């Protein structure tokens, strides 16, 4: 074991160019652990188009009447470039929205004034390994980490959040997450709703105590299923109402929750018209009766409120689905939410006064997420463009491993959440986690498909939103174990698998195969479950691209 780690370390030393002097200065630390608290300086040969400062602070903000709520808040400031690069949200805990153009060179100066180690990750962005916010780059209170990269991503609705070793869930919950919107020429040429008619909505769940303070725990139950708040907040605000004019809107939806999965639908039966996913616009819009939105995922929808009278209200709901931890036979036997779902919603919720498990909002329950109120009559004749973008489909035969896709087995056993039986550790790259740079890879995430877990594993299977850092990927196929069919049918029609993705939901009994390019950058890039409690529990690993 130690000798293998040494080999890995030598590899890492080689590809990152860590100097012998540094290695000698930290003889007892692994390379990655040695990077914690090192910070990162601005480089003199990088000439940014946009320079942003992000400061992380502990502050009290008025969310409710009565006592203010203590949160961990990011404050943004544009130091160079267009002022529109940062939109602060003073009224909520949500971090500032970053707005950039494809092709811009950006420098982001992160200052950590929190009483904890922390690091930010740009979710969905294709940036160099060192700029990606890997936990090994966490900085201490008072330290600074300077990110410098060129925006290579196409227009899309990305986001950013804390990615600190073992405490990502708690830090995101406390407020360390914001939106990251990229625009480009292709998108600007389209006649899509712009300005105030282009609205980004971060959907999260939180529990506040009777002193208006955020309540969080990660006891065994929360670690296994993920923490569920008992209240939905949108852009950091409870009981969110969006006032709209009677015309078309572009609504961007992020699931920024720690573990909650949504099945979103309009309450008046209007279908969800999806125009974009994680990595930007689709080629053409798609209509779904409902859409599934797992933690980390984004959807953009087009919604036309024209013809609706002032005062009309619409609710975006999350509909019930089978979220059962037991799945398969159990789910089939009991139908509906499954035994565990009911247990959590009913018994557990009741037992602990709703503080434990989402209370009145069990996972897979039916509840309102946000309201839209038509508050202004306008004349508009909006037409959804028929063609939104051009997406080059990736082909299996172009994958370097077309004949033998990498298989990543998701499992929850013995009170742990694992990827191929392994838990997260820094500097622990195994042979099957090394990827040659500039290759296309077929990767399958197997959540107990065809009984690969056996009965014991099946009892513990639950949905996992799987995410990979770096470039966006395309979904090639989904396969479902027939024993899980009944539960699966309650979510299946809500998957949007076209376009570019960085996170996708893998249901119990399901195997999802994707094609992912690993171009341009060498180094470590993470792959993990975006149920943040699972991630912190170790359901996370690094690929080493070299
Ligand atoms: Cu949204 Cu590794 O992260
Ligand atoms: Cu990410
Ligand atoms: Cu998971």
Coordinates of C-alpha atoms and ligand atoms in Angstrom, one line a residue:
X1 CA 0.0 0.0 0.0
X2 CA 2.6 2.7 1.0
X3 CA 4.7 1.8 -2.0
X4 CA 1.7 2.3 -4.3
X5 CA 1.0 5.6 -2.8
X6 CA 4.5 6.6 -3.4
X7 CA 4.3 5.7 -7.1
X8 CA 1.1 7.8 -7.3
X9 CA 2.9 10.6 -5.6
X10 CA 5.8 10.5 -8.0
X11 CA 3.3 10.6 -10.8
X12 CA 1.6 13.6 -9.3
X13 CA 5.0 15.3 -8.6
X14 CA 5.8 14.8 -12.2
X15 CA 2.7 16.1 -13.8
X16 CA 2.3 19.1 -11.6
X17 CA 5.9 20.1 -11.4
X18 CA 6.0 20.3 -7.7
X19 CA 9.5 21.1 -6.8
X20 CA 11.8 18.9 -4.8
X21 CA 12.2 21.7 -2.3
X22 CA 8.5 21.8 -1.6
X23 CA 8.3 18.1 -1.3
X24 CA 11.2 18.2 1.1
X25 CA 9.6 20.9 3.2
X26 CA 6.5 18.8 3.8
X27 CA 8.0 15.3 4.1
X28 CA 5.1 13.9 6.1
X29 CA 2.3 15.2 3.9
X30 CA 1.0 13.8 0.7
X31 CA 1.3 16.1 -2.2
X32 CA -2.4 17.0 -2.1
X33 CA -2.6 17.6 1.6
X34 CA 0.6 19.7 1.3
X35 CA -1.3 22.0 -1.0
X36 CA -4.0 22.9 1.6
X37 CA -3.4 26.4 3.0
X38 CA -0.9 27.2 0.3
X39 CA -3.2 29.7 -1.5
X40 CA -2.4 30.8 -5.0
X41 CA -0.9 34.1 -6.3
X42 CA -1.8 36.1 -9.4
X43 CA 0.6 35.5 -12.2
X44 CA 2.2 38.5 -13.9
X45 CA 1.9 37.1 -17.4
X46 CA -1.9 36.7 -17.3
X47 CA -3.7 39.7 -18.6
X48 CA -7.4 39.4 -17.6
X49 CA -10.4 40.9 -19.4
X50 CA -12.3 40.6 -16.2
X51 CA -11.0 40.7 -12.6
X52 CA -13.4 39.9 -9.8
X53 CA -12.9 39.8 -6.1
X54 CA -15.0 37.3 -4.0
X55 CA -14.9 37.7 -0.2
X56 CA -16.3 35.1 2.1
X57 CA -17.6 36.4 5.4
X58 CA -19.8 35.5 8.3
X59 CA -22.8 37.9 8.4
X60 CA -26.3 38.2 9.7
X61 CA -29.0 38.9 7.2
X62 CA -32.7 39.6 7.6
X63 CA -34.5 36.6 6.0
X64 CA -37.5 36.6 8.3
X65 CA -39.0 39.1 10.7
X66 CA -37.4 38.9 14.1
X67 CA -33.8 37.7 14.7
X68 CA -31.4 37.9 11.7
X69 CA -30.0 34.7 10.3
X70 CA -26.3 34.0 10.5
X71 CA -25.0 32.8 7.1
X72 CA -21.7 32.4 5.3
X73 CA -21.9 34.9 2.5
X74 CA -19.8 35.7 -0.5
X75 CA -19.5 39.3 -1.5
X76 CA -18.5 40.2 -5.1
X77 CA -16.8 43.2 -6.6
X78 CA -15.6 43.8 -10.2
X79 CA -12.0 45.2 -10.1
X80 CA -11.6 45.3 -13.9
X81 CA -13.9 44.8 -16.9
X82 CA -17.7 45.1 -17.3
X83 CA -19.6 45.9 -14.1
X84 CA -22.2 43.3 -15.2
X85 CA -19.7 40.6 -14.4
X86 CA -21.1 40.5 -10.8
X87 CA -24.6 40.8 -9.5
X88 CA -24.7 40.8 -5.7
X89 CA -27.9 39.6 -3.9
X90 CA -27.8 41.7 -0.7
X91 CA -31.2 40.5 0.5
X92 CA -30.3 36.8 0.7
X93 CA -27.5 34.3 1.5
X94 CA -27.0 33.4 -2.1
X95 CA -23.6 34.2 -3.5
X96 CA -23.2 36.8 -6.2
X97 CA -24.1 35.8 -9.8
X98 CA -21.1 35.8 -12.1
X99 CA -21.8 36.7 -15.7
X100 CA -19.1 36.2 -18.3
X101 CA -18.7 35.9 -22.1
X102 CA -17.1 32.9 -23.7
X103 CA -13.5 33.8 -24.6
X104 CA -13.0 36.2 -21.7
X105 CA -10.0 35.8 -19.6
X106 CA -11.0 36.1 -16.0
X107 CA -9.1 36.4 -12.7
X108 CA -11.1 35.7 -9.6
X109 CA -9.5 36.6 -6.3
X110 CA -11.0 34.6 -3.5
X111 CA -10.5 35.9 0.0
X112 CA -11.5 33.6 2.8
X113 CA -12.6 35.4 6.0
X114 CA -14.5 32.5 7.3
X115 CA -13.4 30.7 10.5
X116 CA -12.8 27.6 8.5
X117 CA -10.9 26.2 5.5
X118 CA -12.7 26.6 2.2
X119 CA -12.3 26.6 -1.5
X120 CA -14.7 27.4 -4.4
X121 CA -15.3 25.2 -7.5
X122 CA -16.8 26.4 -10.8
X123 CA -19.4 23.6 -11.5
X124 CA -19.6 22.8 -15.2
X125 CA -16.7 24.9 -16.3
X126 CA -13.8 23.5 -18.3
X127 CA -10.8 25.0 -16.5
X128 CA -7.2 23.8 -15.7
X129 CA -7.0 21.4 -12.8
X130 CA -5.4 23.9 -10.4
X131 CA -8.3 26.4 -11.1
X132 CA -11.0 23.8 -10.5
X133 CA -11.4 24.2 -6.8
X134 CA -10.2 20.7 -5.8
X135 CA -10.4 20.2 -2.0
X136 CA -6.6 20.0 -2.0
X137 CA -6.5 23.8 -2.7
X138 CA -8.5 24.8 0.3
X139 CA -7.3 28.0 2.0
X140 CA -7.4 28.9 5.7
X141 CA -9.0 31.9 7.2
X142 CA -7.3 35.1 6.0
X143 CA -5.8 33.5 3.0
X144 CA -6.3 34.2 -0.7
X145 CA -6.6 31.9 -3.7
X146 CA -6.3 33.5 -7.2
X147 CA -8.0 31.7 -10.0
X148 CA -7.0 32.6 -13.6
X149 CA -8.6 31.0 -16.6
X150 CA -10.1 31.6 -20.0
X151 CA -13.8 30.9 -20.4
X152 CA -13.9 28.0 -22.9
X153 CA -17.5 27.0 -22.2
X154 CA -20.3 27.7 -24.5
X155 CA -23.2 29.9 -23.3
X156 CA -24.9 28.1 -20.4
X157 CA -26.2 28.2 -16.9
X158 CA -23.4 27.0 -14.6
X159 CA -22.9 27.6 -10.9
X160 CA -20.2 27.6 -8.2
X161 CA -20.0 26.4 -4.7
X162 CA -17.7 25.4 -1.8
X163 CA -15.8 22.1 -2.3
X164 CA -14.0 21.7 1.0
X165 CA -12.9 18.3 2.1
X166 CA -15.6 16.7 4.3
X167 CA -17.6 19.8 4.8
X168 CA -18.9 20.7 1.4
X169 CA -22.5 20.0 2.4
X170 CA -22.4 22.2 5.5
X171 CA -20.6 25.0 3.7
X172 CA -23.0 25.0 0.7
X173 CA -25.9 24.9 3.1
X174 CA -24.5 27.9 5.0
X175 CA -24.5 30.0 1.8
X176 CA -21.4 29.2 -0.2
X177 CA -23.0 28.8 -3.6
X178 CA -23.9 31.1 -6.5
X179 CA -24.8 31.2 -10.2
X180 CA -22.3 31.4 -13.0
X181 CA -23.9 32.4 -16.4
X182 CA -21.9 32.4 -19.6
X183 CA -23.1 34.0 -22.8
X184 CA -21.7 33.7 -26.3
X185 CA -22.4 35.0 -29.8
X186 CA -24.5 32.0 -31.0
X187 CA -26.8 32.6 -28.0
X188 CA -27.0 36.3 -28.4
X189 CA -28.0 36.0 -32.1
X190 CA -31.1 34.1 -31.0
X191 CA -34.4 35.8 -30.2
X192 CA -34.7 34.5 -26.7
X193 CA -36.2 36.6 -23.8
X194 CA -33.5 38.8 -22.4
X195 CA -32.8 41.2 -19.5
X196 CA -35.6 41.1 -16.9
X197 CA -37.3 38.3 -18.9
X198 CA -34.4 36.0 -18.4
X199 CA -34.7 34.8 -14.8
X200 CA -32.3 32.5 -12.9
X201 CA -33.8 30.6 -10.0
X202 CA -31.7 28.6 -7.5
X203 CA -33.9 26.0 -5.8
X204 CA -32.8 24.8 -2.4
X205 CA -34.3 23.5 0.9
X206 CA -33.5 24.7 4.3
X207 CA -34.6 24.2 7.9
X208 CA -34.7 27.3 10.2
X209 CA -35.1 27.0 13.9
X210 CA -37.4 29.2 16.0
X211 CA -34.6 31.7 16.3
X212 CA -34.4 31.9 12.5
X213 CA -31.1 30.2 12.4
X214 CA -30.1 27.6 9.8
X215 CA -30.4 24.1 11.2
X216 CA -28.2 21.4 9.9
X217 CA -27.1 18.0 11.1
X218 CA -25.3 15.1 9.6
X219 CA -26.2 12.2 11.8
X220 CA -26.3 8.8 10.3
X221 CA -29.7 9.1 8.8
X222 CA -28.8 12.4 7.0
X223 CA -25.5 11.0 5.8
X224 CA -27.1 8.0 4.3
X225 CA -30.1 9.7 2.6
X226 CA -28.8 13.3 2.4
X227 CA -30.0 16.2 4.5
X228 CA -33.5 17.4 3.7
X229 CA -34.8 20.8 4.8
X230 CA -38.4 21.3 5.8
X231 CA -38.9 24.4 3.6
X232 CA -38.1 25.3 0.0
X233 CA -36.1 28.5 -0.6
X234 CA -35.6 30.1 -4.0
X235 CA -32.7 32.4 -4.5
X236 CA -32.3 32.3 -0.7
X237 CA -35.9 33.3 0.0
X238 CA -38.7 31.3 1.5
X239 CA -42.2 31.4 -0.1
X240 CA -40.8 32.8 -3.3
X241 CA -43.1 34.6 -5.7
X242 CA -41.9 35.7 -9.1
X243 CA -43.8 38.6 -10.5
X244 CA -44.0 38.4 -14.3
X245 CA -45.4 40.3 -17.3
X246 CA -47.8 38.6 -19.7
X247 CA -45.2 37.5 -22.1
X248 CA -42.6 34.8 -22.6
X249 CA -39.8 34.2 -20.2
X250 CA -36.6 32.2 -20.1
X251 CA -36.4 30.6 -16.7
X252 CA -33.2 29.0 -15.6
X253 CA -33.6 26.4 -12.9
X254 CA -30.8 25.2 -10.7
X255 CA -31.1 22.5 -8.1
X256 CA -28.7 23.8 -5.5
X257 CA -30.1 21.6 -2.7
X258 CA -27.8 19.3 -0.8
X259 CA -29.8 16.1 -1.5
X260 CA -33.4 16.9 -2.6
X261 CA -34.5 15.7 -6.0
X262 CA -37.4 17.6 -7.7
X263 CA -40.0 16.4 -10.2
X264 CA -41.0 19.8 -11.5
X265 CA -44.3 20.6 -13.2
X266 CA -46.7 23.5 -13.7
X267 CA -49.9 23.1 -11.6
X268 CA -52.1 24.1 -14.5
X269 CA -50.9 21.3 -16.7
X270 CA -48.8 23.4 -19.0
X271 CA -45.9 21.2 -20.2
X272 CA -42.4 22.1 -19.3
X273 CA -40.7 23.4 -22.5
X274 CA -37.1 22.7 -22.0
X275 CA -34.6 24.7 -24.0
X276 CA -31.4 24.1 -22.2
X277 CA -29.6 21.8 -19.7
X278 CA -26.4 21.8 -17.7
X279 CA -24.1 22.8 -20.6
X280 CA -26.3 25.2 -22.5
X281 CA -29.1 25.3 -25.0
X282 CA -30.4 22.2 -26.7
X283 CA -30.7 22.0 -30.5
X284 CA -34.5 22.1 -30.2
X285 CA -36.8 22.6 -27.4
X286 CA -38.4 19.5 -25.8
X287 CA -41.7 19.2 -24.0
X288 CA -42.1 17.1 -21.0
X289 CA -45.1 16.7 -18.6
X290 CA -42.6 17.1 -15.8
X291 CA -38.8 17.3 -15.5
X292 CA -36.5 15.7 -13.0
X293 CA -34.0 18.0 -11.4
X294 CA -31.3 16.4 -9.2
X295 CA -28.8 18.2 -7.0
X296 CA -26.3 20.0 -9.2
X297 CA -28.4 19.9 -12.4
X298 CA -29.8 22.8 -14.3
X299 CA -32.6 23.2 -16.8
X300 CA -33.7 26.2 -18.8
X301 CA -37.3 26.4 -19.7
X302 CA -39.3 28.7 -22.0
X303 CA -42.7 29.7 -20.5
X304 CA -45.2 32.0 -22.1
X305 CA -47.5 33.9 -19.8
X306 CA -49.2 35.8 -22.6
X307 CA -53.0 35.8 -22.6
X308 CA -53.0 35.5 -18.8
X309 CA -54.9 38.1 -16.8
X310 CA -53.1 40.2 -14.2
X311 CA -53.5 38.5 -10.9
X312 CA -53.2 35.0 -12.4
X313 CA -51.1 32.7 -10.2
X314 CA -49.2 29.6 -11.3
X315 CA -47.4 27.2 -9.1
X316 CA -44.3 25.2 -10.0
X317 CA -44.7 22.0 -8.0
X318 CA -42.6 19.0 -7.2
X319 CA -44.8 16.0 -7.9
X320 CA -44.6 12.7 -6.0
X321 CA -42.3 10.0 -7.2
X322 CA -40.8 6.8 -5.9
X323 CA -37.7 7.9 -4.0
X324 CA -37.5 4.6 -2.1
X325 CA -34.1 3.7 -0.7
X326 CA -35.2 0.1 -0.9
X327 CA -36.3 0.2 -4.5
X328 CA -36.8 -2.9 -6.6
X329 CA -39.0 -5.4 -4.9
X330 CA -39.8 -3.3 -2.0
X331 CA -40.8 -0.3 -4.2
X332 CA -42.8 -2.6 -6.4
X333 CA -44.6 -4.2 -3.4
X334 CA -45.6 -1.0 -1.8
X335 CA -45.9 1.2 -4.8
X336 CA -46.0 4.9 -4.5
X337 CA -43.3 6.4 -2.4
X338 CA -41.9 3.1 -1.2
X339 CA -41.6 2.0 2.4
X340 CA -38.5 4.0 3.3
X341 CA -40.0 7.1 1.7
X342 CA -43.1 6.8 3.9
X343 CA -41.0 6.0 6.9
X344 CA -38.9 9.1 6.5
X345 CA -41.8 11.4 5.6
X346 CA -44.2 10.0 8.2
X347 CA -42.7 8.3 11.2
X348 CA -39.3 10.0 11.2
X349 CA -40.7 13.4 10.4
X350 CA -43.3 13.1 13.1
X351 CA -40.9 11.7 15.6
X352 CA -38.4 14.5 15.4
X353 CA -40.9 17.4 14.9
X354 CA -39.9 17.7 11.3
X355 CA -36.3 18.7 12.1
X356 CA -34.8 15.4 10.9
X357 CA -36.0 14.4 7.6
X358 CA -37.7 17.2 5.7
X359 CA -40.8 17.1 7.9
X360 CA -43.7 17.9 5.7
X361 CA -41.5 17.8 2.7
X362 CA -40.4 14.2 2.4
X363 CA -38.3 13.3 -0.6
X364 CA -40.7 12.2 -3.4
X365 CA -43.6 14.1 -1.8
X366 CA -45.9 16.5 -3.5
X367 CA -45.4 20.2 -2.6
X368 CA -45.1 23.7 -4.0
X369 CA -41.7 25.0 -5.0
X370 CA -42.4 28.5 -6.1
X371 CA -45.2 30.8 -7.4
X372 CA -45.5 33.0 -10.4
X373 CA -47.9 35.9 -10.4
X374 CA -48.8 37.8 -13.5
X375 CA -48.6 41.4 -12.4
X376 CA -48.3 43.4 -15.6
X377 CA -50.1 43.3 -19.0
X378 CA -47.8 43.8 -22.0
X379 CA -48.1 43.4 -25.7
X380 CA -45.8 40.7 -26.9
X381 CA -45.7 38.2 -29.7
X382 CA -42.9 35.9 -28.6
X383 CA -42.0 32.9 -30.6
X384 CA -39.7 30.2 -29.4
X385 CA -37.0 29.8 -32.1
X386 CA -37.3 26.5 -33.7
X387 CA -33.6 25.9 -33.8
X388 CA -31.7 26.9 -30.7
X389 CA -28.2 25.6 -31.3
X390 CA -26.1 23.0 -33.1
X391 CA -24.8 20.2 -31.0
X392 CA -22.3 17.7 -32.5
X393 CA -23.3 14.3 -31.3
X394 CA -20.4 12.3 -29.7
X395 CA -20.1 8.8 -31.1
X396 CA -19.2 5.6 -29.2
X397 CA -16.8 4.5 -31.9
X398 CA -14.7 7.6 -31.3
X399 CA -14.2 6.7 -27.7
X400 CA -10.7 5.5 -26.8
X401 CA -12.3 2.7 -24.8
X402 CA -15.3 2.0 -27.1
X403 CA -15.0 -1.7 -26.5
X404 CA -14.7 -1.6 -22.7
X405 CA -16.4 1.4 -21.1
X406 CA -15.1 2.3 -17.7
X407 CA -17.6 1.0 -15.2
X408 CA -18.2 2.9 -12.0
X409 CA -20.2 0.9 -9.5
X410 CA -22.2 3.0 -7.1
X411 CA -22.9 1.3 -3.8
X412 CA -24.0 2.0 -0.2
X413 CA -23.0 -0.7 2.2
X414 CA -22.0 -1.0 5.7
X415 CA -23.0 2.6 6.3
X416 CA -20.7 4.0 3.6
X417 CA -21.2 5.3 0.0
X418 CA -18.6 4.1 -2.4
X419 CA -17.4 4.3 -6.0
X420 CA -16.1 1.0 -7.2
X421 CA -15.9 0.0 -3.6
X422 CA -13.6 3.0 -2.8
X423 CA -14.0 6.0 -0.6
X424 CA -12.5 9.4 -1.3
X425 CA -8.9 10.1 -0.4
X426 CA -6.5 12.7 -1.6
X427 CA -3.6 11.4 -3.7
X428 CA -5.3 8.1 -4.2
X429 CA -5.3 7.6 -7.9
X430 CA -5.7 4.0 -9.1
X431 CA -4.8 2.6 -12.5
X432 CA -8.4 2.6 -13.7
X433 CA -8.7 6.3 -12.8
X434 CA -5.9 7.5 -15.1
X435 CA -7.1 8.9 -18.4
X436 CA -5.0 9.9 -21.3
X437 CA -5.5 13.6 -22.2
X438 CA -7.3 14.5 -25.4
X439 CA -9.3 11.3 -25.5
X440 CA -13.0 10.6 -25.5
X441 CA -14.1 8.1 -22.8
X442 CA -17.1 5.9 -22.4
X443 CA -18.1 5.8 -18.8
X444 CA -20.9 3.8 -17.2
X445 CA -22.3 4.6 -13.8
X446 CA -23.9 1.4 -12.5
X447 CA -26.4 1.8 -9.6
X448 CA -27.1 -1.9 -9.1
X449 CA -28.2 -2.7 -12.7
X450 CA -28.8 -6.4 -13.2
X451 CA -28.3 -7.2 -9.6
X452 CA -24.6 -6.3 -9.6
X453 CA -25.1 -5.5 -5.9
X454 CA -27.0 -8.6 -4.8
X455 CA -29.9 -8.4 -2.5
X456 CA -28.0 -6.6 0.3
X457 CA -26.9 -3.8 -2.0
X458 CA -30.3 -3.5 -3.5
X459 CA -32.0 -2.9 -0.2
X460 CA -29.7 0.1 0.2
X461 CA -29.8 1.5 -3.2
X462 CA -31.0 5.0 -3.7
X463 CA -30.8 7.7 -6.5
X464 CA -27.3 9.2 -7.0
X465 CA -26.8 12.4 -9.1
X466 CA -23.4 11.7 -10.6
X467 CA -21.2 14.6 -11.6
X468 CA -17.9 14.9 -13.4
X469 CA -15.7 17.9 -13.3
X470 CA -14.1 19.4 -16.5
X471 CA -15.7 19.2 -19.9
X472 CA -19.4 18.5 -20.4
X473 CA -20.5 15.1 -21.5
X474 CA -23.3 13.5 -23.5
X475 CA -25.6 10.7 -22.3
X476 CA -25.4 7.7 -24.5
X477 CA -27.9 5.3 -22.9
X478 CA -29.9 4.4 -19.9
X479 CA -30.6 0.8 -18.8
X480 CA -32.9 -0.2 -16.0
X481 CA -33.1 -3.5 -14.1
X482 CA -36.6 -4.7 -14.6
X483 CA -37.0 -5.3 -10.9
X484 CA -36.8 -1.5 -10.4
X485 CA -39.2 -0.8 -13.3
X486 CA -42.2 0.3 -11.2
X487 CA -40.4 3.0 -9.3
X488 CA -38.5 4.1 -12.4
X489 CA -41.7 4.7 -14.2
X490 CA -42.5 7.5 -11.8
X491 CA -39.5 9.6 -12.9
X492 CA -38.5 8.3 -16.4
X493 CA -40.5 10.8 -18.5
X494 CA -38.7 13.7 -16.8
X495 CA -35.1 13.0 -17.9
X496 CA -33.7 15.4 -20.5
X497 CA -30.7 13.5 -21.8
X498 CA -30.0 15.5 -25.0
X499 CA -27.4 18.3 -25.1
X500 CA -24.4 18.7 -22.9
X501 CA -24.5 17.5 -19.3
X502 CA -22.2 17.6 -16.3
X503 CA -24.5 15.9 -13.8
X504 CA -27.2 13.2 -14.2
X505 CA -29.4 11.2 -12.0
X506 CA -28.8 7.5 -11.8
X507 CA -31.8 5.8 -10.3
X508 CA -31.8 2.6 -8.2
X509 CA -31.2 -0.4 -10.5
X510 CA -30.1 1.9 -13.4
X511 CA -26.9 2.1 -15.4
X512 CA -26.2 5.2 -17.4
X513 CA -23.5 5.3 -20.0
X514 CA -22.0 8.7 -21.1
X515 CA -19.4 9.9 -23.5
X516 CA -17.0 12.4 -22.0
X517 CA -14.2 14.3 -23.6
X518 CA -11.0 14.9 -21.6
X519 CA -9.4 17.6 -23.7
X520 CA -6.8 20.3 -23.1
X521 CA -5.9 20.0 -19.4
X522 CA -3.9 17.4 -17.5
X523 CA -4.2 17.0 -13.8
X524 CA -6.8 15.8 -11.3
X525 CA -10.5 16.2 -12.0
X526 CA -13.1 14.9 -9.6
X527 CA -16.1 12.7 -10.2
X528 CA -18.6 12.2 -7.4
X529 CA -22.2 12.0 -6.3
X530 CA -23.7 15.4 -6.0
X531 CA -25.9 14.4 -3.0
X532 CA -23.5 16.5 -0.9
X533 CA -23.9 14.3 2.2
X534 CA -22.9 11.4 0.0
X535 CA -20.0 13.3 -1.4
X536 CA -18.7 14.2 2.1
X537 CA -19.2 10.6 3.2
X538 CA -16.7 9.7 0.6
X539 CA -18.7 9.0 -2.6
X540 CA -16.1 11.0 -4.6
X541 CA -12.9 10.2 -6.4
X542 CA -10.3 11.9 -8.7
X543 CA -9.5 11.1 -12.2
X544 CA -5.9 11.8 -13.2
X545 CA -5.8 13.1 -16.7
X546 CA -2.2 12.8 -18.1
Ligands
LIG1 CU1 -20.8 20.8 -8.1 CU2 -17.5 18.6 -7.5 O1 -19.2 19.7 -7.8
LIG2 CU1 -18.4 20.4 -10.4
LIG3 CU1 -25.3 9.6 -3.8

